[in-house]
CSV table of C-alpha atoms and ligand atoms in Angstrom, one decimal:
chain,number,residue,atom,x,y,z
X,1013,UNK,CA,-22.7,-87.4,34.1
X,1014,UNK,CA,-21.0,-87.2,30.7
X,1015,UNK,CA,-24.2,-86.1,29.0
X,1016,UNK,CA,-24.8,-83.3,31.5
X,1017,UNK,CA,-21.3,-82.1,30.8
X,1018,UNK,CA,-22.0,-82.1,27.1
X,1019,UNK,CA,-25.2,-80.2,27.7
X,1020,UNK,CA,-23.5,-77.6,29.8
X,1021,UNK,CA,-20.7,-77.2,27.3
X,1022,UNK,CA,-23.3,-76.7,24.5
X,1023,UNK,CA,-25.2,-74.1,26.6
X,1024,UNK,CA,-22.0,-72.3,27.3
X,1025,UNK,CA,-21.1,-72.2,23.6
X,1026,UNK,CA,-24.4,-70.9,22.5
X,1027,UNK,CA,-25.5,-70.7,18.8
X,1028,UNK,CA,-22.9,-71.8,16.3
X,1029,UNK,CA,-24.9,-71.3,13.1
X,1030,UNK,CA,-23.5,-68.5,10.9
X,1031,UNK,CA,-25.8,-65.8,9.7
X,1032,UNK,CA,-24.2,-66.2,6.3
X,1033,UNK,CA,-26.5,-64.9,3.5
X,1034,UNK,CA,-27.6,-62.0,5.8
X,1035,UNK,CA,-24.2,-61.2,7.2
X,1036,UNK,CA,-20.9,-61.6,5.5
X,1037,UNK,CA,-18.6,-64.3,6.7
X,1038,UNK,CA,-15.0,-64.1,7.7
X,1039,UNK,CA,-13.1,-65.3,4.6
X,1040,UNK,CA,-9.7,-67.0,5.4
X,1041,UNK,CA,-6.7,-65.0,4.5
X,1042,UNK,CA,-5.2,-67.5,2.1
X,1043,UNK,CA,-8.4,-68.7,0.5
X,1044,UNK,CA,-8.0,-69.6,-3.2
X,1045,UNK,CA,-11.0,-68.1,-4.9
X,1046,UNK,CA,-11.8,-66.8,-8.3
X,1047,UNK,CA,-8.8,-66.3,-10.6
X,1048,UNK,CA,-8.7,-62.9,-12.3
X,1049,UNK,CA,-6.5,-61.9,-15.2
X,1050,UNK,CA,-5.2,-58.3,-15.1
X,1051,UNK,CA,-5.6,-57.4,-18.7
X,1052,UNK,CA,-3.1,-54.6,-18.5
X,1053,UNK,CA,-0.3,-56.9,-17.2
X,1054,UNK,CA,-1.1,-60.0,-19.3
X,1055,UNK,CA,1.1,-60.4,-22.4
X,1056,UNK,CA,-0.6,-63.4,-23.8
X,1057,UNK,CA,2.4,-65.7,-23.4
X,1058,UNK,CA,0.3,-68.8,-22.7
X,1059,UNK,CA,2.3,-70.0,-19.7
X,1060,UNK,CA,-0.8,-70.2,-17.6
X,1061,UNK,CA,-2.6,-72.1,-20.4
X,1062,UNK,CA,0.1,-74.8,-20.3
X,1063,UNK,CA,0.0,-75.0,-16.5
X,1064,UNK,CA,-3.7,-75.2,-16.1
X,1065,UNK,CA,-4.6,-78.9,-15.3
X,1066,UNK,CA,-8.3,-78.9,-16.3
X,1067,UNK,CA,-7.9,-76.5,-19.2
X,1068,UNK,CA,-9.9,-73.8,-17.6
X,1069,UNK,CA,-7.6,-71.5,-19.4
X,1070,UNK,CA,-7.5,-71.8,-23.2
X,1071,UNK,CA,-5.8,-69.9,-25.9
X,1072,UNK,CA,-6.9,-69.3,-29.4
X,1073,UNK,CA,-5.1,-67.4,-32.2
X,1074,UNK,CA,-7.5,-65.8,-34.7
X,1075,UNK,CA,-5.6,-65.1,-37.9
X,1076,UNK,CA,-8.3,-63.1,-39.5
X,1077,UNK,CA,-8.7,-60.4,-36.8
X,1078,UNK,CA,-5.0,-60.8,-35.8
X,1079,UNK,CA,-5.9,-61.3,-32.2
X,1080,UNK,CA,-5.0,-63.9,-29.6
X,1081,UNK,CA,-7.6,-64.7,-27.1
X,1082,UNK,CA,-6.8,-66.0,-23.6
X,1083,UNK,CA,-10.1,-67.4,-22.3
X,1084,UNK,CA,-10.7,-68.3,-18.7
X,1085,UNK,CA,-13.7,-70.4,-17.9
X,1086,UNK,CA,-14.2,-70.2,-14.2
X,1087,UNK,CA,-16.8,-73.0,-14.3
X,1088,UNK,CA,-14.0,-75.5,-14.9
X,1089,UNK,CA,-11.4,-74.0,-12.6
X,1090,UNK,CA,-10.3,-76.1,-9.7
X,1091,UNK,CA,-8.6,-73.2,-7.8
X,1092,UNK,CA,-5.2,-74.9,-7.8
X,1093,UNK,CA,-3.2,-71.7,-8.2
X,1094,UNK,CA,-0.8,-73.2,-10.8
X,1095,UNK,CA,-1.6,-70.3,-13.2
X,1096,UNK,CA,-0.5,-67.8,-10.6
X,1097,UNK,CA,2.7,-69.7,-10.1
X,1098,UNK,CA,3.4,-69.9,-13.9
X,1099,UNK,CA,2.6,-66.4,-14.9
X,1100,UNK,CA,5.9,-64.5,-15.5
X,1101,UNK,CA,4.2,-61.1,-15.3
X,1102,UNK,CA,2.1,-61.7,-12.2
X,1103,UNK,CA,-1.0,-60.9,-14.3
X,1104,UNK,CA,-3.3,-63.7,-13.1
X,1105,UNK,CA,-4.1,-63.8,-9.4
X,1106,UNK,CA,-6.4,-65.9,-7.3
X,1107,UNK,CA,-8.7,-63.6,-5.4
X,1108,UNK,CA,-10.6,-64.4,-2.2
X,1109,UNK,CA,-14.0,-64.2,-4.0
X,1110,UNK,CA,-16.1,-67.3,-3.7
X,1111,UNK,CA,-19.7,-66.2,-4.4
X,1112,UNK,CA,-19.5,-67.2,-8.1
X,1113,UNK,CA,-23.0,-68.6,-8.6
X,1114,UNK,CA,-24.4,-67.5,-12.0
X,1115,UNK,CA,-27.6,-68.0,-13.9
X,1116,UNK,CA,-25.9,-67.9,-17.2
X,1117,UNK,CA,-22.9,-70.0,-18.4
X,1118,UNK,CA,-21.6,-66.9,-20.3
X,1119,UNK,CA,-21.1,-65.1,-17.1
X,1120,UNK,CA,-18.4,-67.5,-16.1
X,1121,UNK,CA,-16.0,-66.4,-18.8
X,1122,UNK,CA,-13.2,-63.9,-18.8
X,1123,UNK,CA,-11.7,-63.1,-22.2
X,1124,UNK,CA,-8.5,-61.2,-22.9
X,1125,UNK,CA,-7.8,-60.3,-26.5
X,1126,UNK,CA,-4.3,-59.1,-27.5
X,1127,UNK,CA,-3.0,-58.2,-30.9
X,1128,UNK,CA,-0.8,-60.8,-32.6
X,1129,UNK,CA,2.7,-60.0,-33.7
X,1130,UNK,CA,3.7,-60.9,-37.3
X,1131,UNK,CA,7.2,-61.9,-38.2
X,1132,UNK,CA,8.9,-59.2,-40.3
X,1133,UNK,CA,10.3,-61.8,-42.6
X,1134,UNK,CA,7.7,-64.5,-43.2
X,1135,UNK,CA,4.7,-62.4,-42.1
X,1136,UNK,CA,3.3,-65.2,-40.0
X,1137,UNK,CA,1.7,-64.3,-36.6
X,1138,UNK,CA,3.4,-66.2,-33.8
X,1139,UNK,CA,2.9,-64.3,-30.5
X,1140,UNK,CA,1.6,-61.1,-29.3
X,1141,UNK,CA,3.0,-57.6,-29.9
X,1142,UNK,CA,3.0,-56.9,-26.2
X,1143,UNK,CA,5.2,-60.0,-25.4
X,1144,UNK,CA,7.8,-59.2,-28.1
X,1145,UNK,CA,7.9,-55.6,-26.9
X,1146,UNK,CA,8.6,-56.6,-23.4
X,1147,UNK,CA,11.2,-59.2,-24.5
X,1148,UNK,CA,13.0,-56.6,-26.6
X,1149,UNK,CA,13.0,-54.1,-23.8
X,1150,UNK,CA,14.5,-56.6,-21.5
X,1151,UNK,CA,17.3,-57.7,-23.9
X,1152,UNK,CA,20.7,-55.9,-24.4
X,1153,UNK,CA,21.0,-53.7,-27.4
X,1154,UNK,CA,22.8,-56.1,-29.8
X,1155,UNK,CA,20.3,-59.0,-29.3
X,1156,UNK,CA,17.2,-57.0,-29.9
X,1157,UNK,CA,16.8,-57.2,-33.6
X,1158,UNK,CA,17.0,-61.0,-33.7
X,1159,UNK,CA,14.3,-61.2,-31.0
X,1160,UNK,CA,11.8,-59.6,-33.4
X,1161,UNK,CA,11.8,-62.7,-35.7
X,1162,UNK,CA,9.7,-65.8,-35.4
X,1163,UNK,CA,11.8,-68.8,-34.2
X,1164,UNK,CA,12.1,-70.4,-37.7
X,1165,UNK,CA,13.2,-67.2,-39.4
X,1166,UNK,CA,15.6,-66.4,-36.6
X,1167,UNK,CA,17.2,-69.8,-37.1
X,1168,UNK,CA,17.6,-69.3,-40.9
X,1169,UNK,CA,18.7,-65.6,-40.5
X,1170,UNK,CA,21.4,-66.4,-37.9
X,1171,UNK,CA,22.6,-69.4,-40.0
X,1172,UNK,CA,22.8,-67.1,-43.1
X,1173,UNK,CA,24.9,-64.5,-41.3
X,1174,UNK,CA,27.1,-67.2,-39.8
X,1175,UNK,CA,27.8,-68.6,-43.2
X,1176,UNK,CA,28.9,-65.1,-44.4
X,1177,UNK,CA,31.2,-64.9,-41.5
X,1178,UNK,CA,32.9,-68.2,-42.4
X,1179,UNK,CA,33.7,-67.2,-45.9
U,283,UNK,CA,-35.0,-63.1,-10.8
U,284,UNK,CA,-37.4,-64.9,-8.4
U,285,UNK,CA,-37.8,-68.5,-9.3
U,286,UNK,CA,-39.1,-69.8,-6.0
U,287,UNK,CA,-40.8,-67.7,-3.3
U,288,UNK,CA,-41.3,-70.5,-0.9
U,289,UNK,CA,-39.1,-73.2,0.6
U,290,UNK,CA,-36.9,-75.1,-1.8
U,291,UNK,CA,-36.9,-78.9,-1.4
U,292,UNK,CA,-33.8,-80.3,-3.0
U,293,UNK,CA,-32.9,-83.7,-4.3
U,294,UNK,CA,-29.2,-84.4,-4.2
U,295,UNK,CA,-28.1,-86.1,-7.5
U,296,UNK,CA,-24.6,-87.5,-7.7
U,297,UNK,CA,-23.7,-88.3,-11.3
U,298,UNK,CA,-20.2,-89.7,-10.5
U,299,UNK,CA,-18.6,-87.0,-8.5
U,300,UNK,CA,-15.5,-87.6,-6.4
U,301,UNK,CA,-17.6,-86.9,-3.2
U,302,UNK,CA,-15.9,-83.6,-2.5
U,303,UNK,CA,-19.0,-81.6,-3.6
U,304,UNK,CA,-21.3,-84.0,-1.8
U,305,UNK,CA,-19.5,-83.5,1.5
U,306,UNK,CA,-19.8,-79.7,1.0
U,307,UNK,CA,-23.5,-80.0,0.4
U,308,UNK,CA,-23.9,-82.0,3.6
U,309,UNK,CA,-21.8,-79.3,5.3
U,310,UNK,CA,-24.2,-76.7,4.0
U,311,UNK,CA,-27.1,-78.6,5.6
U,312,UNK,CA,-25.2,-79.2,8.9
U,313,UNK,CA,-25.6,-76.9,12.0
U,314,UNK,CA,-22.8,-74.5,11.2
U,315,UNK,CA,-24.2,-73.3,7.9
U,316,UNK,CA,-27.7,-74.7,8.4
U,317,UNK,CA,-29.3,-74.3,5.0
U,318,UNK,CA,-32.5,-75.7,6.6
U,319,UNK,CA,-33.2,-72.3,8.2
U,320,UNK,CA,-33.6,-71.0,4.7
U,321,UNK,CA,-36.2,-73.6,3.9
U,322,UNK,CA,-33.9,-76.0,2.1
U,323,UNK,CA,-34.9,-79.6,2.8
U,324,UNK,CA,-33.1,-82.6,1.5
U,325,UNK,CA,-35.7,-85.1,0.2
U,326,UNK,CA,-35.3,-88.7,-0.6
U,327,UNK,CA,-37.2,-88.9,-3.8
U,328,UNK,CA,-37.0,-86.8,-7.0
U,329,UNK,CA,-40.8,-86.7,-7.1
U,330,UNK,CA,-40.9,-84.6,-4.0
U,331,UNK,CA,-38.3,-82.1,-5.1
U,332,UNK,CA,-38.3,-78.6,-6.5
U,333,UNK,CA,-34.6,-78.4,-7.2
U,334,UNK,CA,-31.8,-80.8,-8.0
U,335,UNK,CA,-28.4,-80.3,-6.4
U,336,UNK,CA,-26.4,-81.8,-9.2
U,337,UNK,CA,-22.8,-82.9,-8.7
U,338,UNK,CA,-20.3,-84.7,-10.9
U,339,UNK,CA,-19.3,-84.8,-14.5
U,340,UNK,CA,-22.0,-87.3,-15.6
U,341,UNK,CA,-20.3,-90.6,-16.1
U,342,UNK,CA,-21.6,-93.0,-18.8
U,343,UNK,CA,-22.6,-95.5,-16.2
U,344,UNK,CA,-24.7,-92.9,-14.3
U,345,UNK,CA,-26.4,-91.5,-17.4
U,346,UNK,CA,-29.5,-93.6,-17.5
U,347,UNK,CA,-30.3,-93.1,-13.8
U,348,UNK,CA,-29.5,-89.4,-14.0
U,349,UNK,CA,-31.9,-88.9,-17.0
U,350,UNK,CA,-34.6,-90.8,-15.2
U,351,UNK,CA,-34.2,-88.8,-12.0
U,352,UNK,CA,-34.2,-85.5,-13.8
U,353,UNK,CA,-37.4,-86.5,-15.7
U,354,UNK,CA,-39.0,-87.5,-12.4
U,355,UNK,CA,-38.8,-84.0,-10.9
U,356,UNK,CA,-42.1,-82.2,-11.4
U,357,UNK,CA,-42.1,-78.9,-13.3
U,358,UNK,CA,-41.2,-76.1,-12.7
U,359,UNK,CA,-37.8,-77.4,-11.7
U,360,UNK,CA,-34.4,-75.9,-11.3
U,361,UNK,CA,-31.0,-77.5,-11.4
U,362,UNK,CA,-28.1,-76.3,-9.3
U,363,UNK,CA,-24.9,-77.5,-11.0
U,364,UNK,CA,-22.6,-77.7,-8.0
U,365,UNK,CA,-18.9,-77.8,-8.6
U,366,UNK,CA,-16.5,-77.6,-11.5
U,367,UNK,CA,-17.4,-81.1,-12.7
U,368,UNK,CA,-21.1,-80.3,-13.1
U,369,UNK,CA,-20.5,-76.8,-14.5
U,370,UNK,CA,-18.0,-77.7,-17.2
U,371,UNK,CA,-16.6,-81.2,-16.7
U,372,UNK,CA,-13.9,-80.0,-14.3
U,373,UNK,CA,-10.7,-82.0,-14.2
U,374,UNK,CA,-12.3,-84.8,-16.2
U,375,UNK,CA,-13.8,-82.8,-19.0
U,376,UNK,CA,-11.9,-84.6,-21.8
U,377,UNK,CA,-12.0,-88.1,-20.4
U,378,UNK,CA,-13.6,-90.8,-22.5
U,379,UNK,CA,-15.9,-92.0,-19.8
U,380,UNK,CA,-17.7,-88.8,-18.9
U,381,UNK,CA,-20.2,-86.5,-20.8
U,382,UNK,CA,-18.4,-83.4,-19.6
U,383,UNK,CA,-20.8,-82.0,-17.1
U,384,UNK,CA,-24.3,-80.7,-17.3
U,385,UNK,CA,-23.9,-79.4,-20.9
U,386,UNK,CA,-23.2,-83.0,-22.1
U,387,UNK,CA,-26.3,-84.1,-20.2
U,388,UNK,CA,-28.4,-81.4,-21.8
U,389,UNK,CA,-27.2,-82.5,-25.2
U,390,UNK,CA,-28.5,-86.0,-24.4
U,391,UNK,CA,-31.8,-84.6,-23.1
U,392,UNK,CA,-32.2,-82.5,-26.2
U,393,UNK,CA,-31.7,-85.5,-28.5
U,394,UNK,CA,-34.5,-87.2,-26.4
U,395,UNK,CA,-36.8,-84.2,-27.0
U,396,UNK,CA,-36.7,-83.0,-23.4
U,397,UNK,CA,-36.2,-79.2,-22.9
U,398,UNK,CA,-33.2,-78.6,-20.5
U,399,UNK,CA,-34.4,-77.1,-17.2
U,400,UNK,CA,-33.3,-73.8,-15.8
U,401,UNK,CA,-29.8,-74.0,-14.4
U,402,UNK,CA,-27.8,-72.2,-11.9
U,403,UNK,CA,-24.0,-72.7,-12.0
U,404,UNK,CA,-22.1,-72.9,-8.7
U,405,UNK,CA,-18.4,-73.2,-9.6
U,406,UNK,CA,-15.8,-74.4,-7.2
U,407,UNK,CA,-13.9,-77.6,-6.6
U,408,UNK,CA,-15.6,-78.1,-4.3
U,409,UNK,CA,-17.5,-74.9,-3.7
U,410,UNK,CA,-17.6,-73.6,-0.1
U,411,UNK,CA,-20.8,-74.4,1.7
U,412,UNK,CA,-21.4,-70.6,1.7
U,413,UNK,CA,-21.1,-70.6,-2.1
U,414,UNK,CA,-23.7,-73.3,-2.4
U,415,UNK,CA,-26.0,-71.3,-0.1
U,416,UNK,CA,-25.4,-68.3,-2.3
U,417,UNK,CA,-26.5,-70.3,-5.3
U,418,UNK,CA,-29.6,-71.3,-3.5
U,419,UNK,CA,-30.3,-67.7,-2.5
U,420,UNK,CA,-29.8,-66.8,-6.1
U,421,UNK,CA,-32.4,-69.3,-7.1
U,422,UNK,CA,-34.8,-67.9,-4.5
U,423,UNK,CA,-34.2,-64.3,-5.6
U,424,UNK,CA,-32.8,-63.4,-2.1
U,425,UNK,CA,-29.3,-62.6,-3.3
U,426,UNK,CA,-27.9,-60.9,-6.4
U,427,UNK,CA,-25.5,-62.3,-8.8
U,428,UNK,CA,-21.9,-61.2,-8.1
U,429,UNK,CA,-20.1,-62.9,-11.0
U,430,UNK,CA,-20.1,-61.2,-14.4
U,431,UNK,CA,-18.5,-61.9,-17.8
U,432,UNK,CA,-15.5,-59.6,-18.4
U,433,UNK,CA,-13.9,-59.0,-21.7
U,434,UNK,CA,-10.9,-57.0,-22.7
U,435,UNK,CA,-9.6,-56.3,-26.2
U,436,UNK,CA,-6.4,-54.5,-26.8
U,437,UNK,CA,-6.5,-51.2,-28.6
U,438,UNK,CA,-5.5,-51.7,-32.2
U,439,UNK,CA,-3.9,-48.3,-32.9
U,440,UNK,CA,-0.9,-48.4,-30.4
U,441,UNK,CA,-0.4,-52.1,-30.9
U,442,UNK,CA,0.0,-51.7,-34.7
U,443,UNK,CA,2.4,-48.8,-34.1
U,444,UNK,CA,4.5,-50.9,-31.7
U,445,UNK,CA,4.6,-53.7,-34.3
U,446,UNK,CA,5.8,-51.3,-37.0
U,447,UNK,CA,8.5,-50.0,-34.6
U,448,UNK,CA,9.7,-53.5,-34.0
U,449,UNK,CA,9.8,-54.3,-37.7
U,450,UNK,CA,11.7,-51.0,-38.3
U,451,UNK,CA,14.2,-52.1,-35.6
U,452,UNK,CA,14.7,-55.4,-37.5
U,453,UNK,CA,15.1,-53.9,-40.9
U,454,UNK,CA,17.7,-51.4,-39.5
U,455,UNK,CA,19.8,-54.2,-38.1
U,456,UNK,CA,19.5,-56.7,-41.0
U,457,UNK,CA,19.6,-54.4,-44.1
U,458,UNK,CA,21.5,-56.9,-46.2
U,459,UNK,CA,20.3,-59.8,-48.4
U,460,UNK,CA,18.0,-62.1,-46.4
U,461,UNK,CA,17.4,-65.8,-47.0
U,462,UNK,CA,14.3,-66.9,-48.8
U,463,UNK,CA,11.1,-67.3,-46.9
U,464,UNK,CA,11.0,-70.3,-44.6
U,465,UNK,CA,8.3,-72.9,-44.8
U,466,UNK,CA,5.0,-71.6,-43.6
U,467,UNK,CA,3.6,-72.8,-40.3
U,468,UNK,CA,-0.1,-73.3,-40.1
U,469,UNK,CA,-1.5,-71.0,-37.4
U,470,UNK,CA,-4.9,-70.3,-36.2
U,471,UNK,CA,-5.4,-73.7,-34.7
U,472,UNK,CA,-7.3,-74.0,-31.5
U,473,UNK,CA,-4.9,-75.0,-28.7
U,474,UNK,CA,-6.1,-76.4,-25.4
K,1259,SF4,S1,-6.4,-72.0,-10.5
K,1259,SF4,FE1,-5.7,-73.9,-11.6
K,1259,SF4,S2,-7.6,-74.6,-12.6
K,1259,SF4,FE2,-8.0,-72.4,-12.1
K,1259,SF4,S3,-7.3,-71.3,-13.9
K,1259,SF4,FE3,-5.5,-71.4,-12.5
K,1259,SF4,S4,-4.4,-73.2,-13.2
K,1259,SF4,FE4,-6.4,-73.4,-14.1
K,1260,SF4,S1,0.8,-66.5,-18.0
K,1260,SF4,FE1,0.2,-64.4,-17.4
K,1260,SF4,S2,0.9,-63.1,-19.0
K,1260,SF4,FE2,1.0,-65.2,-19.8
K,1260,SF4,S3,-1.1,-65.5,-20.8
K,1260,SF4,FE3,-1.3,-66.2,-18.7
K,1260,SF4,S4,-2.0,-64.4,-17.5
K,1260,SF4,FE4,-1.2,-63.6,-19.5
K,1261,SF4,S1,-15.9,-80.3,-8.6
K,1261,SF4,FE1,-14.1,-81.1,-7.6
K,1261,SF4,S2,-14.9,-81.7,-5.5
K,1261,SF4,FE2,-16.7,-81.5,-6.9
K,1261,SF4,S3,-17.0,-83.6,-7.7
K,1261,SF4,FE3,-15.7,-82.5,-9.2
K,1261,SF4,S4,-13.6,-83.0,-8.6
K,1261,SF4,FE4,-14.9,-83.6,-6.9
């Protein structure tokens, strides 16, 4: 009797196979798919690079061309969403895209190149222009100038001015 | 690209994956996604196969068997690197006991004098069964590639101007004597 019940149930249900490659499927609302960096929002801060568990996101500073490259290799991404959580500017987002098959390994990369910011005192590049600009805009007027220095120079400059104040 | 006109017989090769991708491959063959209606048949021996569904980051233990299995597949063959592990080493990419995905395997094959086969990368951890089917369709030339490389380089002109403005802001606020230059930090190092 049980088998007949199963048979009837299956007849009632009909075909369950999806028509996938010929018809699009219904993608779940909260599917974590391909991460995409919005290059206009990204400031090259590197928070996502620190958060990424498999190092799908890497960062490289090229001193000669004065550029910082944030490189996303989708082939290594595990779609954990940590980068999205870490990004302070909401620049990196996980889309619902999942059809990522590629014939070429090069197609799996996204590169964002941003100009490096040089310290006005020691001349060393330490972060991107865009990030310093955003930091300066967010700070109150009297703290802005110190924020334009690299951490080491800021330390020595503030110590220098404090020693003047003591005398 | 049309690599295979006819049915694609696949051999499932696990090179030390966590089983996530293998389960998704089985899902792709099960009734709901049913890759068999597209002519995909799972075969038991690499000698009968046209394609390899390759999963895992290639552990050292698996390497000899993996190389033998790949060599046993008759030409022309195609490899579908399924999952983040096979595509780029995934979460294990810098572990001492793996070769870091299919690129590491190809390095070994090259050192043996074997040309690496044509490869299709199917990223995901694990990829959805539909993503695997999309990879198979790409191999058969029935679907187009959606993924493309994207590059963005900031415009130099406005960035240089913004930098000069920031430097001017600094020199306006600290016009006095400044301390000597601090020790130089070595930059330009690759950071992971
Ligand atoms: S989703 Fe996870 S693995 Fe992928 S880029 Fe973001 S942090 Fe890295
Ligand atoms: S955390 Fe956001 S702003 Fe910072 S580098 Fe990553 S994507 Fe760009
Ligand atoms: S890609 Fe993810 S699911 Fe697939 S074998 Fe590697 S860790 Fe497991």
